[in-house]
């Protein structure tokens, strides 16, 4: 059996970190993920809003370095959860349980080319810390960069 999901989207709000009674960190976030096609009537792209849950070190990483409007790449699995709402109705929720979450934009994109305290897509980034690469990041071998810079991001948020 295989249950693997990869998503790329923008955070629609700041991540929310809590701790379980036993002290385990858990962070919830919501991603706006563009669909590949445009609406026939309006010509606009629609977006799906997907709930993501991260645990332990990943939860702490996301809570510390991601903010509303930042682009994120999520690797994880789909999980269905049954619950009873306040009115006693049985409900089912679909959410992605994240194994890894990576930056989907560069530090320069996030801060408008200045210091990290700048603005990104109309949202303020925290001025107290600079992002660091996720634990799985390794620098390219050799002295030069092996990556080309992309200039096709229009900077528009899907929400």
Short mmCIF file of C-alpha atoms in Angstrom, two decimals, residues 34-47 154 156:
data_model
loop_
_atom_site.label_atom_id
_atom_site.label_comp_id
_atom_site.label_asym_id
_atom_site.label_seq_id
_atom_site.Cartn_x
_atom_site.Cartn_y
_atom_site.Cartn_z
CA UNK A 34 -3.51 26.33 -6.79
CA UNK A 35 -5.31 24.05 -9.20
CA UNK A 36 -3.64 23.48 -12.57
CA UNK A 37 -6.47 25.00 -14.58
CA UNK A 38 -8.41 28.27 -14.72
CA UNK A 39 -12.15 28.73 -14.24
CA UNK A 40 -13.91 28.91 -17.63
CA UNK A 41 -16.16 31.81 -16.62
CA UNK A 42 -13.81 34.04 -14.63
CA UNK A 43 -10.44 33.02 -16.07
CA UNK A 44 -9.03 32.81 -12.56
CA UNK A 45 -7.24 29.91 -10.94
CA UNK A 46 -9.05 28.29 -8.05
CA UNK A 47 -7.26 27.00 -4.97
CA UNK A 154 4.27 36.56 -10.19
CA UNK A 156 0.20 36.74 -6.35
#
